[in-house]
Coordinates of C-alpha atoms in Angstrom, one line a residue:
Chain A
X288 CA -25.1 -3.4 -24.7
X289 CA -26.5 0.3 -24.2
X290 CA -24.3 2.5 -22.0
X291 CA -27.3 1.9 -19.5
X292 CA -26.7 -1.8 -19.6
X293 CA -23.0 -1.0 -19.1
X294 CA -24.1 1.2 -15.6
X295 CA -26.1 -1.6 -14.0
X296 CA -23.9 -4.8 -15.1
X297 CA -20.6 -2.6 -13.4
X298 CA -22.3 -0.7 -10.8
X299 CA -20.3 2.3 -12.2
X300 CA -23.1 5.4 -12.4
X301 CA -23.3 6.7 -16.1
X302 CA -22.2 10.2 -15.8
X303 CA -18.4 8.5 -14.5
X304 CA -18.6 6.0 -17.6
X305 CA -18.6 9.0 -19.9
X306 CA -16.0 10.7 -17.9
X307 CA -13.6 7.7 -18.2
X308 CA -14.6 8.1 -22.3
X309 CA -13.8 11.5 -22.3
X310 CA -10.9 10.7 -20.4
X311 CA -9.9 8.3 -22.9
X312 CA -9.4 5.2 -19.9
X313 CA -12.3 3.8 -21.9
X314 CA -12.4 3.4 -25.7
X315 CA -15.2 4.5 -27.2
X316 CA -18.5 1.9 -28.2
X317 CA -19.5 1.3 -31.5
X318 CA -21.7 4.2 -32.8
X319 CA -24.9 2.8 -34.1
X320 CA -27.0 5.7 -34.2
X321 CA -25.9 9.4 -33.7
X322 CA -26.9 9.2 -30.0
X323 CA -26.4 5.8 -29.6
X324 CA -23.4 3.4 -29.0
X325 CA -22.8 -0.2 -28.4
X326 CA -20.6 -1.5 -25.4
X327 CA -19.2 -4.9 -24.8
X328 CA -17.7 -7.4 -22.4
X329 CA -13.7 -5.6 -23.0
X330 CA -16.0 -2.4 -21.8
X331 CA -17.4 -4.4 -19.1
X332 CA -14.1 -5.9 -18.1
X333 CA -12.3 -2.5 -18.3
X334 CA -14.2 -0.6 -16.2
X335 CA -13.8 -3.8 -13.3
X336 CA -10.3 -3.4 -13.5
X337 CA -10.5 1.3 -13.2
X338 CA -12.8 0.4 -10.5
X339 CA -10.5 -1.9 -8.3
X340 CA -7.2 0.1 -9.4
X341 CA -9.1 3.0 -8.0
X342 CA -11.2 1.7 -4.8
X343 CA -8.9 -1.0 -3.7
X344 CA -5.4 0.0 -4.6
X345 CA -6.1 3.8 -4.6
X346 CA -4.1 4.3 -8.0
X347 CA -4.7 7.8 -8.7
X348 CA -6.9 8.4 -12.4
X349 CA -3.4 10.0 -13.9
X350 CA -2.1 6.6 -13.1
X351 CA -4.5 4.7 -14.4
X352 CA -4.8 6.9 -17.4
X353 CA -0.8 6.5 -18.5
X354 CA -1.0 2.2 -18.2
X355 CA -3.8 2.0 -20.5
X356 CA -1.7 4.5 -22.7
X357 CA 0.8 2.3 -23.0
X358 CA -2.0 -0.3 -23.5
X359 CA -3.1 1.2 -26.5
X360 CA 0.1 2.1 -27.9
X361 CA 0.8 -0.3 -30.0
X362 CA 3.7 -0.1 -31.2
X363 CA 5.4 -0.3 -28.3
X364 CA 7.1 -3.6 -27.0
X365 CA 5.5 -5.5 -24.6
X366 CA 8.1 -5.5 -22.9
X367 CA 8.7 -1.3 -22.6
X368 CA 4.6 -1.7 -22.2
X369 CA 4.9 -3.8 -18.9
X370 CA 7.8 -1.7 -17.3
X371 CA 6.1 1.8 -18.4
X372 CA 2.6 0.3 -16.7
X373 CA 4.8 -0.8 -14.2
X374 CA 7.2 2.6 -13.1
X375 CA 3.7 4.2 -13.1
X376 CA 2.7 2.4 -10.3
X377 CA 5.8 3.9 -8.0
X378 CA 5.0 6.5 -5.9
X379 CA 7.8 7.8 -4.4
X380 CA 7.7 9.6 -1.4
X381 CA 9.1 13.4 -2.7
X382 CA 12.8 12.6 -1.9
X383 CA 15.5 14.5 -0.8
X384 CA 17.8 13.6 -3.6
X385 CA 20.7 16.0 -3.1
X386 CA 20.4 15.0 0.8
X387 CA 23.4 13.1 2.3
X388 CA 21.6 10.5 3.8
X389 CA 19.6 10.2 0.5
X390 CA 22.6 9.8 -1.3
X391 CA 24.0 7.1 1.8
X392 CA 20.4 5.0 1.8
X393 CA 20.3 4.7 -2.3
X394 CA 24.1 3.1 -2.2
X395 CA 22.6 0.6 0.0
X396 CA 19.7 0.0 -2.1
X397 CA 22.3 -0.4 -4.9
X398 CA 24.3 -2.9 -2.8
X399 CA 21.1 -4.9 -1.6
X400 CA 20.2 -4.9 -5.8
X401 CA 23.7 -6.0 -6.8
X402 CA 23.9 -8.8 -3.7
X403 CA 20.8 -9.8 -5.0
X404 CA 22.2 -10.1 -8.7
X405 CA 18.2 -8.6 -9.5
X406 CA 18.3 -7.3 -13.0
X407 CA 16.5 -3.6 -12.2
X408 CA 17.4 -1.1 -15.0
X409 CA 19.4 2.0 -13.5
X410 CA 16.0 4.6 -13.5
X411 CA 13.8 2.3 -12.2
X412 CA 12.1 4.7 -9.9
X413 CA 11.3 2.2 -7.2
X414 CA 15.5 2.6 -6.4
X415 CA 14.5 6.2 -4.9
X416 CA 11.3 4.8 -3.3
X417 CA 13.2 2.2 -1.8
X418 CA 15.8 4.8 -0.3
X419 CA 13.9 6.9 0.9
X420 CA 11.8 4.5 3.3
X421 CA 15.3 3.6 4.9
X422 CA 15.9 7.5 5.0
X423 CA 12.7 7.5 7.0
X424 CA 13.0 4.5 9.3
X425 CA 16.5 5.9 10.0
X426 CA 15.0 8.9 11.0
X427 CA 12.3 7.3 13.3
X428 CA 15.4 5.5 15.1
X429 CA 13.8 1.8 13.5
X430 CA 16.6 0.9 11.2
X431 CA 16.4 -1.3 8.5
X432 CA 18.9 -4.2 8.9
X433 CA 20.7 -5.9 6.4
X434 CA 19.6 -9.5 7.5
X435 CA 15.8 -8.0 7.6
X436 CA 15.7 -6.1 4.0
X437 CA 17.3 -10.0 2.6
X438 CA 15.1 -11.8 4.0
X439 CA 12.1 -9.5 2.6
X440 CA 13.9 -10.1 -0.6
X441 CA 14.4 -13.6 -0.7
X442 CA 10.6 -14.1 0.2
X443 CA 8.8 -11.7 -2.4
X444 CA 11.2 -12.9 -5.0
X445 CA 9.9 -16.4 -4.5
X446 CA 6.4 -15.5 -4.5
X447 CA 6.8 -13.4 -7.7
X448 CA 8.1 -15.8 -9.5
X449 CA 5.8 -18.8 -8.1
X450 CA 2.3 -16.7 -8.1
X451 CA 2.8 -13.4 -10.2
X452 CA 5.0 -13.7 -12.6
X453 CA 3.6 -17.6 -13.6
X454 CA 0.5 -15.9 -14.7
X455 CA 1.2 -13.2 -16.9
X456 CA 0.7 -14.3 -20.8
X457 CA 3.9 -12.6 -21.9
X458 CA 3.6 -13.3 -25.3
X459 CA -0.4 -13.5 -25.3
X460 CA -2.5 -10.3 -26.1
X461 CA -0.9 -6.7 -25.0
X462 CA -4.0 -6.2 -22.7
X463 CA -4.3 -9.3 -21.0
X464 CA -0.6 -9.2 -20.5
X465 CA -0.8 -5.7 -18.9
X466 CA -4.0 -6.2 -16.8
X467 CA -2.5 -9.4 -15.2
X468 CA 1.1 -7.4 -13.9
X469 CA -1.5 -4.7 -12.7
X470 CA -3.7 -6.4 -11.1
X471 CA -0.9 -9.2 -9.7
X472 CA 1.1 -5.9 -8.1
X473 CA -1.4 -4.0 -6.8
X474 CA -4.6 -6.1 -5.6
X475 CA -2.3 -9.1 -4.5
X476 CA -0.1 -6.6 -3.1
X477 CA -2.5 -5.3 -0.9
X478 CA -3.9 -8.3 -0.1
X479 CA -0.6 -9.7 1.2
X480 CA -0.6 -6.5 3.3
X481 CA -4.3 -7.3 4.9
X482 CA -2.9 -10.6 5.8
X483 CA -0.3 -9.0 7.3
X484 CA -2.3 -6.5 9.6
X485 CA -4.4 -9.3 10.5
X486 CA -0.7 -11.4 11.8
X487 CA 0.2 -8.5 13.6
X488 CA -3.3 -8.5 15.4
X489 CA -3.1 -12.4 16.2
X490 CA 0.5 -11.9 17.2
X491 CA -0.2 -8.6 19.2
X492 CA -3.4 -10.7 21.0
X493 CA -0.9 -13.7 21.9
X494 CA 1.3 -11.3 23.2
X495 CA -0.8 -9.6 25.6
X496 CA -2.6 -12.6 26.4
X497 CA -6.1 -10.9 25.7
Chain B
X93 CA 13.9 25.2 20.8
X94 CA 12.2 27.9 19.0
X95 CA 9.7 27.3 16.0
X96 CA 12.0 28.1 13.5
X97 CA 14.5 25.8 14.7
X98 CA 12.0 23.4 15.2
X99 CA 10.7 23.5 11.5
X100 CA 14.6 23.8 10.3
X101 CA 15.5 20.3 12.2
X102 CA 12.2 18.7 10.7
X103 CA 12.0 20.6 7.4
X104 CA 8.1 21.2 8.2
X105 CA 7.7 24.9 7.2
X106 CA 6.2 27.0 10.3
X107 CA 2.6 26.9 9.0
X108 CA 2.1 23.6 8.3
X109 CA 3.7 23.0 12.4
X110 CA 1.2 25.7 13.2
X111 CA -1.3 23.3 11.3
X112 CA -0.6 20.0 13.4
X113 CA -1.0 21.8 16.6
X114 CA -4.1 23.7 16.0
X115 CA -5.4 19.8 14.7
X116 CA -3.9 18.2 18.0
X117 CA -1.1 16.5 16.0
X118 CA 1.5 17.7 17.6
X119 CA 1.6 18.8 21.3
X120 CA 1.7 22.2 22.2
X121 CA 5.1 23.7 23.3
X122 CA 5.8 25.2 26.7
X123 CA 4.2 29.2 27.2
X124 CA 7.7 30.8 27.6
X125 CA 6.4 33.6 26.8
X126 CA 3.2 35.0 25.7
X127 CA 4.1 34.7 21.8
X128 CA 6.9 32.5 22.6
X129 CA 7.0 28.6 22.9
X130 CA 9.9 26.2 23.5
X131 CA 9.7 22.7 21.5
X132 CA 12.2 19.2 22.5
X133 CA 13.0 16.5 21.0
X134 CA 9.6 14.7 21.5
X135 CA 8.0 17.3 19.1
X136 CA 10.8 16.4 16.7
X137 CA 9.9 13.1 16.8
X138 CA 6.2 13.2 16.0
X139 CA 6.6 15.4 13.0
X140 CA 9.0 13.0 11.8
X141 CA 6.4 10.2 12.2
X142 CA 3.4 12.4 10.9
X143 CA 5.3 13.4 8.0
X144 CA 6.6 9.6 7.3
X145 CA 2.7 8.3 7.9
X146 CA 1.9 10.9 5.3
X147 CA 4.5 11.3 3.0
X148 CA 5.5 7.5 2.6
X149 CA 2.4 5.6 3.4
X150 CA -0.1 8.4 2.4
X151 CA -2.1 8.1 5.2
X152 CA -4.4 10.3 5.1
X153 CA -4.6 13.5 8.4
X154 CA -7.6 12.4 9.8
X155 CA -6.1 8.8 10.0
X156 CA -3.0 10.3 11.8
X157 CA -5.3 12.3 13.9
X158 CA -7.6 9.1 15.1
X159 CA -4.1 7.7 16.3
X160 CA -2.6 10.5 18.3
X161 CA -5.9 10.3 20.4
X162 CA -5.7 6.6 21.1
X163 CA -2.4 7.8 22.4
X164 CA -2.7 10.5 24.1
X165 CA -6.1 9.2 26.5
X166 CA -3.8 7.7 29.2
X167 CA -6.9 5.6 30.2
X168 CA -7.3 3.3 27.2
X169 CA -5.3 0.4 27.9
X170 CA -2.5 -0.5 25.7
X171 CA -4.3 -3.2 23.9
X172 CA -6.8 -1.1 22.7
X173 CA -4.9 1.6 22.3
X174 CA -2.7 -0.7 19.9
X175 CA -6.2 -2.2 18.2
X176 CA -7.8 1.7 18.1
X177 CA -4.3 2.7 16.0
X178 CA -4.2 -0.7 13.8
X179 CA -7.6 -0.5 12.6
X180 CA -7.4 3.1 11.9
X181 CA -5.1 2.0 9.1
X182 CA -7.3 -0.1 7.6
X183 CA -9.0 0.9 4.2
X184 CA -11.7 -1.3 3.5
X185 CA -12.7 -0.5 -0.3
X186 CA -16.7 0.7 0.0
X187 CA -17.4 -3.0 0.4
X188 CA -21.2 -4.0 -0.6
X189 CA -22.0 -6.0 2.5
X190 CA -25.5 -7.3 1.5
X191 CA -24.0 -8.4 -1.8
X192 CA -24.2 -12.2 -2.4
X193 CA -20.6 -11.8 -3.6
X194 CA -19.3 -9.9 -0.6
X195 CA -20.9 -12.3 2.1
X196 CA -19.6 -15.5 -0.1
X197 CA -16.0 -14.1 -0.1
X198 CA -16.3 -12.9 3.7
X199 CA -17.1 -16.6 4.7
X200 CA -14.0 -17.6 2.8
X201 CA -12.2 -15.0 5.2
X202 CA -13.5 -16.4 8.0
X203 CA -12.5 -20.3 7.1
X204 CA -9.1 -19.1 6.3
X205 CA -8.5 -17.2 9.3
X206 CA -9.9 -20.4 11.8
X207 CA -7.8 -22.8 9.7
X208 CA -5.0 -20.8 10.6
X209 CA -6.1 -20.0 14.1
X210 CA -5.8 -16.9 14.2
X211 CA -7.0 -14.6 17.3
X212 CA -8.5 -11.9 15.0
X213 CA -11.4 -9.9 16.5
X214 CA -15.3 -10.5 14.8
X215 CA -15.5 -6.8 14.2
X216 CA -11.8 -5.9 12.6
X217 CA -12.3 -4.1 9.9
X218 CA -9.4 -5.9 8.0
X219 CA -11.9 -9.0 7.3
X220 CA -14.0 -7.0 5.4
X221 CA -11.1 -5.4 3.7
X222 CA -9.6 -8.6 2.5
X223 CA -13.2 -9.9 1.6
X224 CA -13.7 -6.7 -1.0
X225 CA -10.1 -7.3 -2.2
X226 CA -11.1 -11.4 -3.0
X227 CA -14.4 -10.0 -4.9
X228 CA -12.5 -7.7 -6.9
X229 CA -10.0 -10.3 -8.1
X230 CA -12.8 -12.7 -9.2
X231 CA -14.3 -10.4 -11.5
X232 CA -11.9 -9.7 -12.9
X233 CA -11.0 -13.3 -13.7
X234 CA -8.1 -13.7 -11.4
X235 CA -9.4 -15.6 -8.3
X236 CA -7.0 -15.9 -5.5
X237 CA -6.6 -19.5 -4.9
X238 CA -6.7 -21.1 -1.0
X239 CA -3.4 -22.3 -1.6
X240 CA -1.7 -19.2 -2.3
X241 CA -3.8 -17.4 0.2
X242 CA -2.7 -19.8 2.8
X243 CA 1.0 -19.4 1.8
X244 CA 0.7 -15.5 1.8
X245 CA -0.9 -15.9 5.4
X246 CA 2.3 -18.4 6.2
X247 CA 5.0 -15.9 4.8
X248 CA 3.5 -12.9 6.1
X249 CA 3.1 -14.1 10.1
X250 CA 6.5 -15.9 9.8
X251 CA 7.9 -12.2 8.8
X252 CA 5.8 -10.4 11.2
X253 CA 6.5 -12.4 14.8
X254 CA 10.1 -12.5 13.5
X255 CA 10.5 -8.7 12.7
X256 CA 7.3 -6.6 13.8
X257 CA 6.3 -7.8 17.2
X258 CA 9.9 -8.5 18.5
X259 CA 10.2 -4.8 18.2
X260 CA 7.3 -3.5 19.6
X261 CA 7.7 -2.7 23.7
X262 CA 4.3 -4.1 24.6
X263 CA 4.9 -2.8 28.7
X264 CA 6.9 0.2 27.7
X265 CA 5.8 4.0 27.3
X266 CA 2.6 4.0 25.1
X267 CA 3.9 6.8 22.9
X268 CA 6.8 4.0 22.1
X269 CA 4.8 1.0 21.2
X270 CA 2.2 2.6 19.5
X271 CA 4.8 4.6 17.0
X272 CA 6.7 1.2 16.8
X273 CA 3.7 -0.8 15.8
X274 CA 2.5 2.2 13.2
X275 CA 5.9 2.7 11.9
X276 CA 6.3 -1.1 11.3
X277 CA 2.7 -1.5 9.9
X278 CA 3.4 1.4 7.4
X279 CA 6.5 1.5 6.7
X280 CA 7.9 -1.8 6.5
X281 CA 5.0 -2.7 4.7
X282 CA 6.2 -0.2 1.9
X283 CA 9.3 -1.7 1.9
X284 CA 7.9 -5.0 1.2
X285 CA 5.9 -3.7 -1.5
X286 CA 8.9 -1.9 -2.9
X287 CA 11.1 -5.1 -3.0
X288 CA 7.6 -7.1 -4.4
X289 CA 7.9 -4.5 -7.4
X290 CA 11.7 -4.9 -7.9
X291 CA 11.6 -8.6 -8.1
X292 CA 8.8 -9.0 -10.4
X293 CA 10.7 -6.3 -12.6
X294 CA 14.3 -8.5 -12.3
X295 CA 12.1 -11.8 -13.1
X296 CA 10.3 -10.1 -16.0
X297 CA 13.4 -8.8 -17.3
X298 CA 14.3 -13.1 -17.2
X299 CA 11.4 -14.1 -18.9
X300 CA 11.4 -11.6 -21.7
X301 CA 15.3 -12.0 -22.1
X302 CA 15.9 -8.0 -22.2

């Protein structure tokens, strides 16, 4: 199809489709004429997927633009693939490393880790993002207890493994592989948080009685 | 205290304080003097929260902002005071309402929310936002099934009248609960993404035998 084509089937206007070229989030069509290219359904596809990184999980373009890197590097593992697409989706908050209770809040995030017997390499950076949440709640007097960070544990680990982790083609194609962790962490991630505003708001209207 | 000591405890540097109370963030101190004000604990407190709502849930100022009002007009009743905070959290992705797609998937949000008889207000903007999130995941080929849905909705209310709402001191100071419910919203629901992203690392690190 004509980059035209490519605008109305996404909805994505045609001066951002040749920004996300430029930008290399989008490989290039196949030239057919020296002003004119041919898109497909992989074009079609990718730009869904920038589109609902970007509107629904707010993943900044730098973001976006290192995962399909690794994408596109092909000779790297799928395995280094899936965890570099996957560190790039941390954002931690900028922590106070040197800080004491930094220091205090990542041994318990070790401990939790190592109770857990979760096989987490050393740098992941979602350690330190962990951390520094408890550094935060400790702050705001709204501790995290050890019986409530388990049992948060215990419950995403079973529905990784029964939902996200069941879907991904591991040893199927390097895209498919990558778009399905992406999409799994971040569009089902905020979904289970939706769901979760909308408890709080049944809860809160049982509670009140309103 | 001073300014200075106030930004020292709170690590805010003076002009961004300066910032929050020009924008109604923070309350002003009290006129000791005519270029001197004095600052308690209570100021403390809400830069703490601002800069946790900012810093680890990147919400964005004028979000903050829409809160503190709800808060600080002492004749909204707590219930809507709660609601007016909860919704300003929510971030529905530009939806397109008239769309065929949108209204098919916002129907499925609406028989999922009666089968689970939920009290959740016509107008919350959290239906729309799931809605958008459900349209995004069927174009891009990975629809969100009712059963997983349903167990997501099961998980996440179990978790939240367990952990959330036992917390929050519905008849208390308003300041209290509303910080409580925000702070347990946000934060918490951080944390739960945090842990979501460790496990699926641990069980990927399983599958692919690393």
């Amino acid at each position: 199809m004509r980059i035209s084509q490519l605008s109305a089937a996404s909805g994505v206007p045609i001066p951002t489709i040749k920004y996300y070229l430029r930008e290399g989030l989008l490989p290039q069509g196949e030239q057919t004429a020296a002003t004119r290219a041919e898109y497909d359904e992989a074009h079609l596809r990718r730009l869904r997927l920038i589109r609902a990184l970007l509107e629904v999980g707010r993943v900044p373009v730098a973001t976006i633009a290192k995962i399909i890197a690794a994408v596109e590097d092909e000779d790297m593992p799928v395995h280094t693939m899936l965890g570099t697409a996957h560190y790039a989706l941390a954002s931690p908050a900028e922590p106070s490393p040197g800080d004491a209770e930094h220091v205090r809040a990542r041994e318990r995030v070790e401990a939790l880790i190592a109770g857990l017997g979760w096989d987490v390499k050393p740098e992941a950076p979602t350690r330190d993002e962990l951390a520094e949440i408890l550094v935060r709640l400790d702050q705001l007097g709204m501790p995290a207890t050890d019986e409530r960070l388990r049992d948060y544990a215990d419950v995403t680990m079973r529905l990784v493994s029964e939902y996200d982790m069941a879907l991904i083609p591991f040893h199927g194609p390097r895209e498919t592989a990558v778009e399905t962790l992406v999409i799994g962490t971040v569009l089902y991630g905020k979904a289970f948080d939706v769901l979760r505003r909308l408890a709080q708001e049944s809860e809160s209207a049982r509670i009140l009685g309103t």
